[in-house]
PDB file of C-alpha atoms in Angstrom:
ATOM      1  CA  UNK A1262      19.349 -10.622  22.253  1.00  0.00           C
ATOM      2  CA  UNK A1263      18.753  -7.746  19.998  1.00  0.00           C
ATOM      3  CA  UNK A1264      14.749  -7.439  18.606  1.00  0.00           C
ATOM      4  CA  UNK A1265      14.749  -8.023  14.645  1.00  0.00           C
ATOM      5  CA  UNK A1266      14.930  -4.073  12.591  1.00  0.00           C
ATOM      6  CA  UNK A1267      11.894  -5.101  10.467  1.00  0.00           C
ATOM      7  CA  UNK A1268       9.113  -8.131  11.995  1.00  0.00           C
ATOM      8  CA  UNK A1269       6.895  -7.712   9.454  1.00  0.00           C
ATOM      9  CA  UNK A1270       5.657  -4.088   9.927  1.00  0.00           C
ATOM     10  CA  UNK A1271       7.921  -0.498  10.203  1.00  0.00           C
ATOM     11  CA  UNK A1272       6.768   2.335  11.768  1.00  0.00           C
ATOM     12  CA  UNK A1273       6.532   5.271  10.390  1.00  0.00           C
ATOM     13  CA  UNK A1274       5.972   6.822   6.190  1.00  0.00           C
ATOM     14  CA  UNK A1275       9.095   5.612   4.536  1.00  0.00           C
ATOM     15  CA  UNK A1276       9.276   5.954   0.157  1.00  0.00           C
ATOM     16  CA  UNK A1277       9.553   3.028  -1.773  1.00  0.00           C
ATOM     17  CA  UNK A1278      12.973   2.497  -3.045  1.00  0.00           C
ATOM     18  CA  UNK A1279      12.519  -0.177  -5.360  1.00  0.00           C
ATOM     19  CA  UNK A1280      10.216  -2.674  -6.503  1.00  0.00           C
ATOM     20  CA  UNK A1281       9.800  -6.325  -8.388  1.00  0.00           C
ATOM     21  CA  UNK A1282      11.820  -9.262  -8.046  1.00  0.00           C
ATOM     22  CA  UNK A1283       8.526 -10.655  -5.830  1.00  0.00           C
ATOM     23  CA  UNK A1284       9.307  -7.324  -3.524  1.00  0.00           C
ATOM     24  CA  UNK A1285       9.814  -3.881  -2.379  1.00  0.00           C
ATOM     25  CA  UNK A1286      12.903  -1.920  -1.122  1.00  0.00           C
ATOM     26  CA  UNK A1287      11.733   0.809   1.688  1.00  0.00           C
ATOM     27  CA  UNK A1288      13.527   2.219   4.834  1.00  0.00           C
ATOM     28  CA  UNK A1289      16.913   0.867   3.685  1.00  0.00           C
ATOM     29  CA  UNK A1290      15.295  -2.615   4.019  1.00  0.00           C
ATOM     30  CA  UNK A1291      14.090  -5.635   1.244  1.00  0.00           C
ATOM     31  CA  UNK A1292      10.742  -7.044   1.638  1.00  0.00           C
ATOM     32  CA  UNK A1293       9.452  -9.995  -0.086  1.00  0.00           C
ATOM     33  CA  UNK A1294       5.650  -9.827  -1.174  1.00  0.00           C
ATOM     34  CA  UNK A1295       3.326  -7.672  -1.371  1.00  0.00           C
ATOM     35  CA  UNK A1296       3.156  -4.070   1.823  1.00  0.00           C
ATOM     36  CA  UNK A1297       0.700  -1.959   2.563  1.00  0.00           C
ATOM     37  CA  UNK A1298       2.109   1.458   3.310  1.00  0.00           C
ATOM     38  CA  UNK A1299      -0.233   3.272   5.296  1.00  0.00           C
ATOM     39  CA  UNK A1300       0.656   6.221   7.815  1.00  0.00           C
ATOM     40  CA  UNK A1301       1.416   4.209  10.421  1.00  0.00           C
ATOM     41  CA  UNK A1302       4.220   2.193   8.516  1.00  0.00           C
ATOM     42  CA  UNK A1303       4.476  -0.537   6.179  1.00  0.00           C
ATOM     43  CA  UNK A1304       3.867  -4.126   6.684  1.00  0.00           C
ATOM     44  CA  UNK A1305       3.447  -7.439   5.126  1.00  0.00           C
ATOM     45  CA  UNK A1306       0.288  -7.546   3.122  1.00  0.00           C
ATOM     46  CA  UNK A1307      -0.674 -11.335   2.537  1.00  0.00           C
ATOM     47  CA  UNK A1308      -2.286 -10.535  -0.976  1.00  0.00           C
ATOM     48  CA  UNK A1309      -0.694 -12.305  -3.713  1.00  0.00           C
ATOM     49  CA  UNK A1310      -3.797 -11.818  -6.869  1.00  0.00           C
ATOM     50  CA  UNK A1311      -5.844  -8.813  -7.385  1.00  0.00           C
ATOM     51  CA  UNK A1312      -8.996 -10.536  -6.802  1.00  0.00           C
ATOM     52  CA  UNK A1313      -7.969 -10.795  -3.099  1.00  0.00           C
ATOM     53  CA  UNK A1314      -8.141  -7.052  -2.816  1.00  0.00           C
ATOM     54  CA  UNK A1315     -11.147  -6.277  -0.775  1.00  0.00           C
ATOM     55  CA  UNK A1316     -12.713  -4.556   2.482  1.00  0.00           C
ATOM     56  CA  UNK A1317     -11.311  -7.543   4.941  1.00  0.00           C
ATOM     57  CA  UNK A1318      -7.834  -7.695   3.239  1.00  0.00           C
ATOM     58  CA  UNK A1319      -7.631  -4.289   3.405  1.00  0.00           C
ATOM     59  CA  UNK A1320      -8.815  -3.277   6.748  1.00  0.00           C
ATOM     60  CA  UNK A1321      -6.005  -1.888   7.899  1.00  0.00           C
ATOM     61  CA  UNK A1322      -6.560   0.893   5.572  1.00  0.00           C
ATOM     62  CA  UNK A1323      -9.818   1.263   7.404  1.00  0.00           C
ATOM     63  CA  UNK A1324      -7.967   1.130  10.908  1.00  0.00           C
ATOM     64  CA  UNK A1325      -6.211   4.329   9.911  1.00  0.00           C
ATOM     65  CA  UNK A1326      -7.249   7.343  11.900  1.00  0.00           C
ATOM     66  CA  UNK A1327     -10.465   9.161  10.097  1.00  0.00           C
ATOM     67  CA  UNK A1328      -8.835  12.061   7.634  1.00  0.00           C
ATOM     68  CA  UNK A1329      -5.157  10.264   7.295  1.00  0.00           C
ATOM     69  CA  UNK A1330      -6.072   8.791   3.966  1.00  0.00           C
ATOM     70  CA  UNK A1331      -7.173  10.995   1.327  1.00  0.00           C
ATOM     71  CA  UNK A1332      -5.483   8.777  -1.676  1.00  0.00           C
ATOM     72  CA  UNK A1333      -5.057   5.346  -1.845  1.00  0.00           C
ATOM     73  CA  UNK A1334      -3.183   3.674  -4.576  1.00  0.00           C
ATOM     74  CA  UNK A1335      -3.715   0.083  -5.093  1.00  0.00           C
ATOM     75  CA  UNK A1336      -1.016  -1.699  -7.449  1.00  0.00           C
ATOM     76  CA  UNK A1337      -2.990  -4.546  -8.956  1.00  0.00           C
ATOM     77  CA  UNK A1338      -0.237  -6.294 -10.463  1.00  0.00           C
ATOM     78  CA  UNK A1339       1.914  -5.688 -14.273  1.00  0.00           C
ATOM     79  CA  UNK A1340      -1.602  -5.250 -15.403  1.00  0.00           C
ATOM     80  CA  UNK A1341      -4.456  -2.776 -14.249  1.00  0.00           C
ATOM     81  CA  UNK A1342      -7.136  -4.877 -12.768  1.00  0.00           C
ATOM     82  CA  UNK A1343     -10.296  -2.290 -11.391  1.00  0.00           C
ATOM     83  CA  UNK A1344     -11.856  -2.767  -8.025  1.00  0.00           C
ATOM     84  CA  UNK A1345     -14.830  -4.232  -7.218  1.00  0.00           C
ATOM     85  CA  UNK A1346     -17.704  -1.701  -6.574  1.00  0.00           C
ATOM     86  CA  UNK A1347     -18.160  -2.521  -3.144  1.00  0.00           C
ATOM     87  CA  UNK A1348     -14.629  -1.870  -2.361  1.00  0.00           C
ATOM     88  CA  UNK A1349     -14.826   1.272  -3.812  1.00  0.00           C
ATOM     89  CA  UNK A1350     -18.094   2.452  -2.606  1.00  0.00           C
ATOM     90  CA  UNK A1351     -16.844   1.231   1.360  1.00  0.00           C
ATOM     91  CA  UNK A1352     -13.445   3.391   0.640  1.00  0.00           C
ATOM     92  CA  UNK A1353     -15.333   6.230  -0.867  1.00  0.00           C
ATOM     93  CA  UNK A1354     -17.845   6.460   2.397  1.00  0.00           C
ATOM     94  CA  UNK A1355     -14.315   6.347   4.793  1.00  0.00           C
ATOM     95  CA  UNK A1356     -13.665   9.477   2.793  1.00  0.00           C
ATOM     96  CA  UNK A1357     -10.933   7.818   0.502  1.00  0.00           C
ATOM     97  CA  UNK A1358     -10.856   7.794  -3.311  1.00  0.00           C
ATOM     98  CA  UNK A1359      -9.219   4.989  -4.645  1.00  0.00           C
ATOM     99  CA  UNK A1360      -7.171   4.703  -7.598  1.00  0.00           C
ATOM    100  CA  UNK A1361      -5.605   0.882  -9.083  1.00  0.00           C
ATOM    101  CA  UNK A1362      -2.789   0.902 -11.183  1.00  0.00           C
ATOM    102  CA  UNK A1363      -0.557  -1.510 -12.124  1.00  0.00           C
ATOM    103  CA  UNK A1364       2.234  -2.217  -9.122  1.00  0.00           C
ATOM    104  CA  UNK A1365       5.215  -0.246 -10.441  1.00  0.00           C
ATOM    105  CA  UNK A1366       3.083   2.586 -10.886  1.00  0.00           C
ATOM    106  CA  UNK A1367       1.247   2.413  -7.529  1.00  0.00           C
ATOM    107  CA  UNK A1368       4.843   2.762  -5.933  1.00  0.00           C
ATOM    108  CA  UNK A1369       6.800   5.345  -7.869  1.00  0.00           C
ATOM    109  CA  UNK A1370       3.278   7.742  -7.269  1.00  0.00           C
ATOM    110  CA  UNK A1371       2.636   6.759  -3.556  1.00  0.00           C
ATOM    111  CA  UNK A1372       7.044   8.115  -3.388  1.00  0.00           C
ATOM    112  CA  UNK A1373       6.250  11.065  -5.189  1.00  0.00           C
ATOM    113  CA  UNK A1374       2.874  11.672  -3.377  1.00  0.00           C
ATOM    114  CA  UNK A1375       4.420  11.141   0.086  1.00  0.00           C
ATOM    115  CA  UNK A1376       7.554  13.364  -0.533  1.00  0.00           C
ATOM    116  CA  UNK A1377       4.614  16.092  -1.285  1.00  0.00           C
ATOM    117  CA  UNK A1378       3.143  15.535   2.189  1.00  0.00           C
ATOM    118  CA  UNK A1379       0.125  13.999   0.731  1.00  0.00           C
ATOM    119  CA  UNK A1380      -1.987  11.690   2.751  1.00  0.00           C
ATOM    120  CA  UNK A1381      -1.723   8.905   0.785  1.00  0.00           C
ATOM    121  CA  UNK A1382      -1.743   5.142   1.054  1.00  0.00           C
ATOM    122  CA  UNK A1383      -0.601   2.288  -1.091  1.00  0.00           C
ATOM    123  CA  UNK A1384      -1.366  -1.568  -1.224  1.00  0.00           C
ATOM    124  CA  UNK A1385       0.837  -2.991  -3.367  1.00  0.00           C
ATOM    125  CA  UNK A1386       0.776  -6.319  -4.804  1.00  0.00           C
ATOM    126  CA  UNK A1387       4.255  -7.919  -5.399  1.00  0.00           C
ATOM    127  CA  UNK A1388       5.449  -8.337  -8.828  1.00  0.00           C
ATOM    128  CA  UNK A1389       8.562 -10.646 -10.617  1.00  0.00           C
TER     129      UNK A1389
END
């Protein structure tokens, strides 16, 4: 028996397709909820509401070899929602500035960013 192509997590930087309908479209996959694409691949993110977003359900992003992340976009959503300032302040010390956005934002610039060579990250919420 063959191992499944995606188990929840995909190695390697891979664009984001597509977005919305509760999911994301990357690797020439569909996902349903919310990823964290990270340079180490994307996996499941068990988010669902902005106010989740903090330093535990992020700590992958913290995982992340020191100097891989200079950018990370967080996609709060169909509306902005800011981070808290302890988020921000534990991201700014792991040398990462952090920038929310809504969701279909998030994705289309962590695409462009990544196709630049940028080290970027995203954690994207899913949206409808």
């Amino acid at each position: 028996m063959s191992e499944p192509k995606y188990s929840g997590f995909l190695p390697g930087k891979h664009v984001i397709e597509a977005y919305g309908q509760g999911g994301f479209r990357f690797g020439g996959m569909s996902h349903k909820g919310s990823i964290l694409a990270l340079p180490s691949g994307i996996s499941a993110w068990s988010v669902h509401t902005p106010d989740e977003i903090d330093v535990t359900s992020l700590a992958s992003v913290f995982q992340e070899p020191k100097g891989a992340i200079e950018h990370l976009l967080v996609g709060t959503g169909q509306a902005l929602v800011p981070l808290s300032a302890a988020l921000r302040q534990a991201l700014r010390e792991a040398g990462i500035v952090a920038e929310p956005m809504t969701t279909g934002a998030a994705a289309n610039t962590y695409s462009i960013l990544l196709r630049e060579d940028r080290l970027v990250a995203a954690a994207l919420l899913a949206v409808p």
